[in-house]
Amino acid sequence: MLLYSLGGLSLIVIFTFVWIAFSEDNSMTKEQEKIMKEVNEPIEQKEIKAVEEDGIPSERSFRQELHEMTHQKVQADKKRGSQQMTAEQIDRMLGILKSVEETENHYEHFDFYKESLEAWDIGDFSNAVTVHNTIWEWQNGVIGRATGLMSEEEEREYIKRNF
């Protein structure tokens, strides 16, 4: 009888450890949850500040960063590079655009970038597939065309895996 009790107790302990290990592994951290919520459900509009000249990337670098941000939102067979999409990141990129607007550093695709980021800044990511595929085409992409938006659960998994 004692042997059965110890065996049953052992199974309960093992099950508990396995359950805790898997449940913690499959969830995002509180910080990741907070960042995802801030991006998807913005509650306030902040003033966009211009960036100092030495903080202005080339258009190619800016475009690549924007492209990598879309990877958090879109379904695609292959994704190369990842940049976490945060409210601060979106604001920083809008600040870069403000800095280059109507200057000699004005980006060729300025209007496209601004329109895309302004939508994201208010929590509208319905354009993410278009943004991804437009930049992908500008880069002569061959594999990795976006086919749709991720579900919220797919996005959570992507964030957990990459950030």
PDB file of C-alpha atoms in Angstrom:
ATOM      1  CA  MET A   1       0.000   0.000   0.000  1.00  0.00           C
ATOM      2  CA  LEU A   2       2.826   2.360   0.902  1.00  0.00           C
ATOM      3  CA  LEU A   3       4.474   1.563  -2.432  1.00  0.00           C
ATOM      4  CA  TYR A   4       1.307   2.554  -4.336  1.00  0.00           C
ATOM      5  CA  SER A   5       1.049   5.792  -2.366  1.00  0.00           C
ATOM      6  CA  LEU A   6       4.667   6.710  -3.132  1.00  0.00           C
ATOM      7  CA  GLY A   7       4.170   5.842  -6.795  1.00  0.00           C
ATOM      8  CA  GLY A   8       1.038   7.991  -7.005  1.00  0.00           C
ATOM      9  CA  LEU A   9       2.766  10.856  -5.209  1.00  0.00           C
ATOM     10  CA  SER A  10       5.736  10.574  -7.576  1.00  0.00           C
ATOM     11  CA  LEU A  11       3.434  10.792 -10.586  1.00  0.00           C
ATOM     12  CA  ILE A  12       1.755  13.906  -9.175  1.00  0.00           C
ATOM     13  CA  VAL A  13       5.126  15.578  -8.553  1.00  0.00           C
ATOM     14  CA  ILE A  14       6.404  14.696 -12.038  1.00  0.00           C
ATOM     15  CA  PHE A  15       3.182  15.883 -13.686  1.00  0.00           C
ATOM     16  CA  THR A  16       3.359  19.171 -11.750  1.00  0.00           C
ATOM     17  CA  PHE A  17       6.950  19.837 -12.855  1.00  0.00           C
ATOM     18  CA  VAL A  18       6.152  19.022 -16.484  1.00  0.00           C
ATOM     19  CA  TRP A  19       3.029  21.198 -16.448  1.00  0.00           C
ATOM     20  CA  ILE A  20       4.908  24.163 -14.931  1.00  0.00           C
ATOM     21  CA  ALA A  21       7.807  23.810 -17.358  1.00  0.00           C
ATOM     22  CA  PHE A  22       5.558  23.710 -20.423  1.00  0.00           C
ATOM     23  CA  SER A  23       3.129  26.382 -19.272  1.00  0.00           C
ATOM     24  CA  GLU A  24       5.953  28.855 -18.561  1.00  0.00           C
ATOM     25  CA  ASP A  25       7.730  28.027 -21.822  1.00  0.00           C
ATOM     26  CA  ASN A  26       4.613  28.660 -23.912  1.00  0.00           C
ATOM     27  CA  SER A  27       3.805  32.072 -22.519  1.00  0.00           C
ATOM     28  CA  MET A  28       5.217  35.456 -23.305  1.00  0.00           C
ATOM     29  CA  THR A  29       6.894  37.447 -20.583  1.00  0.00           C
ATOM     30  CA  LYS A  30       4.891  40.220 -18.967  1.00  0.00           C
ATOM     31  CA  GLU A  31       7.168  42.731 -20.717  1.00  0.00           C
ATOM     32  CA  GLN A  32       6.482  41.131 -24.126  1.00  0.00           C
ATOM     33  CA  GLU A  33       2.736  41.168 -23.377  1.00  0.00           C
ATOM     34  CA  LYS A  34       2.935  44.864 -22.427  1.00  0.00           C
ATOM     35  CA  ILE A  35       4.845  45.775 -25.596  1.00  0.00           C
ATOM     36  CA  MET A  36       2.408  43.844 -27.806  1.00  0.00           C
ATOM     37  CA  LYS A  37      -0.557  45.553 -26.138  1.00  0.00           C
ATOM     38  CA  GLU A  38       1.026  49.032 -26.500  1.00  0.00           C
ATOM     39  CA  VAL A  39       1.524  48.433 -30.218  1.00  0.00           C
ATOM     40  CA  ASN A  40      -1.849  46.842 -30.950  1.00  0.00           C
ATOM     41  CA  GLU A  41      -3.950  49.081 -28.702  1.00  0.00           C
ATOM     42  CA  PRO A  42      -2.368  52.563 -28.517  1.00  0.00           C
ATOM     43  CA  ILE A  43      -4.023  54.740 -25.899  1.00  0.00           C
ATOM     44  CA  GLU A  44      -2.347  58.055 -26.578  1.00  0.00           C
ATOM     45  CA  GLN A  45      -0.692  59.921 -29.402  1.00  0.00           C
ATOM     46  CA  LYS A  46       2.739  61.235 -28.566  1.00  0.00           C
ATOM     47  CA  GLU A  47       4.427  64.140 -30.235  1.00  0.00           C
ATOM     48  CA  ILE A  48       6.893  62.853 -32.803  1.00  0.00           C
ATOM     49  CA  LYS A  49      10.297  64.423 -32.327  1.00  0.00           C
ATOM     50  CA  ALA A  50      12.855  64.921 -35.057  1.00  0.00           C
ATOM     51  CA  VAL A  51      16.031  62.835 -34.810  1.00  0.00           C
ATOM     52  CA  GLU A  52      19.522  64.311 -34.613  1.00  0.00           C
ATOM     53  CA  GLU A  53      21.306  64.242 -37.954  1.00  0.00           C
ATOM     54  CA  ASP A  54      23.817  61.599 -36.863  1.00  0.00           C
ATOM     55  CA  GLY A  55      20.896  59.297 -35.960  1.00  0.00           C
ATOM     56  CA  ILE A  56      19.448  59.307 -39.474  1.00  0.00           C
ATOM     57  CA  PRO A  57      19.969  56.015 -41.316  1.00  0.00           C
ATOM     58  CA  SER A  58      20.286  55.660 -45.059  1.00  0.00           C
ATOM     59  CA  GLU A  59      17.023  54.990 -46.848  1.00  0.00           C
ATOM     60  CA  ARG A  60      18.168  51.440 -47.500  1.00  0.00           C
ATOM     61  CA  SER A  61      18.719  50.811 -43.764  1.00  0.00           C
ATOM     62  CA  PHE A  62      15.422  52.495 -42.872  1.00  0.00           C
ATOM     63  CA  ARG A  63      13.561  50.408 -45.455  1.00  0.00           C
ATOM     64  CA  GLN A  64      15.166  47.173 -44.182  1.00  0.00           C
ATOM     65  CA  GLU A  65      14.238  47.990 -40.591  1.00  0.00           C
ATOM     66  CA  LEU A  66      10.635  48.665 -41.611  1.00  0.00           C
ATOM     67  CA  HIS A  67      10.582  45.418 -43.597  1.00  0.00           C
ATOM     68  CA  GLU A  68      11.881  43.420 -40.618  1.00  0.00           C
ATOM     69  CA  MET A  69       9.204  44.975 -38.380  1.00  0.00           C
ATOM     70  CA  THR A  70       6.492  43.568 -40.668  1.00  0.00           C
ATOM     71  CA  HIS A  71       7.753  40.051 -39.928  1.00  0.00           C
ATOM     72  CA  GLN A  72       6.015  40.290 -36.538  1.00  0.00           C
ATOM     73  CA  LYS A  73       2.649  40.718 -38.280  1.00  0.00           C
ATOM     74  CA  VAL A  74       2.726  38.714 -41.525  1.00  0.00           C
ATOM     75  CA  GLN A  75       2.697  35.082 -42.607  1.00  0.00           C
ATOM     76  CA  ALA A  76       5.482  34.157 -45.031  1.00  0.00           C
ATOM     77  CA  ASP A  77       7.389  30.967 -45.848  1.00  0.00           C
ATOM     78  CA  LYS A  78      10.772  32.576 -45.188  1.00  0.00           C
ATOM     79  CA  LYS A  79      11.638  35.604 -43.094  1.00  0.00           C
ATOM     80  CA  ARG A  80      15.119  37.005 -42.896  1.00  0.00           C
ATOM     81  CA  GLY A  81      15.790  39.358 -39.994  1.00  0.00           C
ATOM     82  CA  SER A  82      13.548  40.546 -37.213  1.00  0.00           C
ATOM     83  CA  GLN A  83      13.004  43.902 -35.594  1.00  0.00           C
ATOM     84  CA  GLN A  84      10.536  44.017 -32.733  1.00  0.00           C
ATOM     85  CA  MET A  85       7.621  46.292 -33.426  1.00  0.00           C
ATOM     86  CA  THR A  86       7.128  48.537 -30.397  1.00  0.00           C
ATOM     87  CA  ALA A  87       5.337  51.848 -29.932  1.00  0.00           C
ATOM     88  CA  GLU A  88       8.740  53.449 -29.259  1.00  0.00           C
ATOM     89  CA  GLN A  89      10.204  51.952 -32.432  1.00  0.00           C
ATOM     90  CA  ILE A  90       7.317  53.248 -34.538  1.00  0.00           C
ATOM     91  CA  ASP A  91       7.666  56.717 -32.975  1.00  0.00           C
ATOM     92  CA  ARG A  92      11.441  56.674 -33.543  1.00  0.00           C
ATOM     93  CA  MET A  93      10.977  55.854 -37.214  1.00  0.00           C
ATOM     94  CA  LEU A  94       8.343  58.580 -37.602  1.00  0.00           C
ATOM     95  CA  GLY A  95      10.877  60.936 -35.986  1.00  0.00           C
ATOM     96  CA  ILE A  96      13.448  59.957 -38.610  1.00  0.00           C
ATOM     97  CA  LEU A  97      10.925  60.740 -41.341  1.00  0.00           C
ATOM     98  CA  LYS A  98      10.213  64.110 -39.740  1.00  0.00           C
ATOM     99  CA  SER A  99      13.954  64.816 -39.782  1.00  0.00           C
ATOM    100  CA  VAL A 100      14.426  64.016 -43.471  1.00  0.00           C
ATOM    101  CA  GLU A 101      11.209  65.598 -44.729  1.00  0.00           C
ATOM    102  CA  GLU A 102      11.954  68.233 -47.361  1.00  0.00           C
ATOM    103  CA  THR A 103      15.721  68.042 -46.853  1.00  0.00           C
ATOM    104  CA  GLU A 104      18.489  66.818 -49.105  1.00  0.00           C
ATOM    105  CA  ASN A 105      18.225  63.491 -47.233  1.00  0.00           C
ATOM    106  CA  HIS A 106      14.537  63.119 -48.198  1.00  0.00           C
ATOM    107  CA  TYR A 107      13.789  59.436 -48.831  1.00  0.00           C
ATOM    108  CA  GLU A 108      12.570  58.445 -52.288  1.00  0.00           C
ATOM    109  CA  HIS A 109       9.673  56.430 -50.828  1.00  0.00           C
ATOM    110  CA  PHE A 110       8.983  58.894 -47.987  1.00  0.00           C
ATOM    111  CA  ASP A 111       5.199  59.019 -48.500  1.00  0.00           C
ATOM    112  CA  PHE A 112       4.903  55.222 -48.469  1.00  0.00           C
ATOM    113  CA  TYR A 113       6.894  54.938 -45.231  1.00  0.00           C
ATOM    114  CA  LYS A 114       4.983  57.755 -43.542  1.00  0.00           C
ATOM    115  CA  GLU A 115       1.563  56.405 -44.489  1.00  0.00           C
ATOM    116  CA  SER A 116       2.538  52.913 -43.302  1.00  0.00           C
ATOM    117  CA  LEU A 117       3.959  54.040 -39.972  1.00  0.00           C
ATOM    118  CA  GLU A 118       1.139  56.485 -39.238  1.00  0.00           C
ATOM    119  CA  ALA A 119      -1.359  53.631 -39.597  1.00  0.00           C
ATOM    120  CA  TRP A 120       0.719  51.472 -37.254  1.00  0.00           C
ATOM    121  CA  ASP A 121       0.984  54.349 -34.792  1.00  0.00           C
ATOM    122  CA  ILE A 122      -2.788  54.190 -34.267  1.00  0.00           C
ATOM    123  CA  GLY A 123      -2.848  50.382 -34.064  1.00  0.00           C
ATOM    124  CA  ASP A 124      -3.910  49.666 -37.664  1.00  0.00           C
ATOM    125  CA  PHE A 125      -1.742  46.890 -39.104  1.00  0.00           C
ATOM    126  CA  SER A 126      -4.053  45.935 -41.961  1.00  0.00           C
ATOM    127  CA  ASN A 127      -1.409  47.272 -44.379  1.00  0.00           C
ATOM    128  CA  ALA A 128       1.425  45.052 -43.060  1.00  0.00           C
ATOM    129  CA  VAL A 129       1.211  42.520 -45.922  1.00  0.00           C
ATOM    130  CA  THR A 130       1.294  45.328 -48.503  1.00  0.00           C
ATOM    131  CA  VAL A 131       4.191  47.046 -46.709  1.00  0.00           C
ATOM    132  CA  HIS A 132       6.119  43.767 -46.521  1.00  0.00           C
ATOM    133  CA  ASN A 133       5.537  42.773 -50.135  1.00  0.00           C
ATOM    134  CA  THR A 134       6.182  46.253 -51.547  1.00  0.00           C
ATOM    135  CA  ILE A 135       9.572  46.437 -49.846  1.00  0.00           C
ATOM    136  CA  TRP A 136      10.211  42.787 -50.737  1.00  0.00           C
ATOM    137  CA  GLU A 137       9.619  43.658 -54.417  1.00  0.00           C
ATOM    138  CA  TRP A 138      11.881  46.737 -54.211  1.00  0.00           C
ATOM    139  CA  GLN A 139      14.566  44.354 -52.930  1.00  0.00           C
ATOM    140  CA  ASN A 140      13.905  41.918 -55.802  1.00  0.00           C
ATOM    141  CA  GLY A 141      12.650  39.257 -53.394  1.00  0.00           C
ATOM    142  CA  VAL A 142      12.344  35.715 -54.684  1.00  0.00           C
ATOM    143  CA  ILE A 143      11.231  33.726 -51.628  1.00  0.00           C
ATOM    144  CA  GLY A 144       9.334  34.896 -48.569  1.00  0.00           C
ATOM    145  CA  ARG A 145       6.382  36.797 -50.042  1.00  0.00           C
ATOM    146  CA  ALA A 146       3.813  37.562 -47.315  1.00  0.00           C
ATOM    147  CA  THR A 147       0.564  35.667 -47.761  1.00  0.00           C
ATOM    148  CA  GLY A 148      -1.554  37.150 -44.981  1.00  0.00           C
ATOM    149  CA  LEU A 149      -1.641  38.576 -41.491  1.00  0.00           C
ATOM    150  CA  MET A 150      -0.771  36.404 -38.504  1.00  0.00           C
ATOM    151  CA  SER A 151      -3.375  35.627 -35.889  1.00  0.00           C
ATOM    152  CA  GLU A 152      -2.769  37.084 -32.453  1.00  0.00           C
ATOM    153  CA  GLU A 153      -1.589  33.658 -31.256  1.00  0.00           C
ATOM    154  CA  GLU A 154       0.867  33.348 -34.175  1.00  0.00           C
ATOM    155  CA  GLU A 155       2.209  36.802 -33.368  1.00  0.00           C
ATOM    156  CA  ARG A 156       2.670  35.806 -29.725  1.00  0.00           C
ATOM    157  CA  GLU A 157       4.673  32.751 -30.822  1.00  0.00           C
ATOM    158  CA  TYR A 158       6.787  34.886 -33.172  1.00  0.00           C
ATOM    159  CA  ILE A 159       7.547  37.384 -30.393  1.00  0.00           C
ATOM    160  CA  LYS A 160       8.399  34.595 -27.962  1.00  0.00           C
ATOM    161  CA  ARG A 161      10.763  32.955 -30.476  1.00  0.00           C
ATOM    162  CA  ASN A 162      12.507  36.098 -31.690  1.00  0.00           C
ATOM    163  CA  PHE A 163      12.608  38.587 -28.844  1.00  0.00           C
TER     164      PHE A 163
END
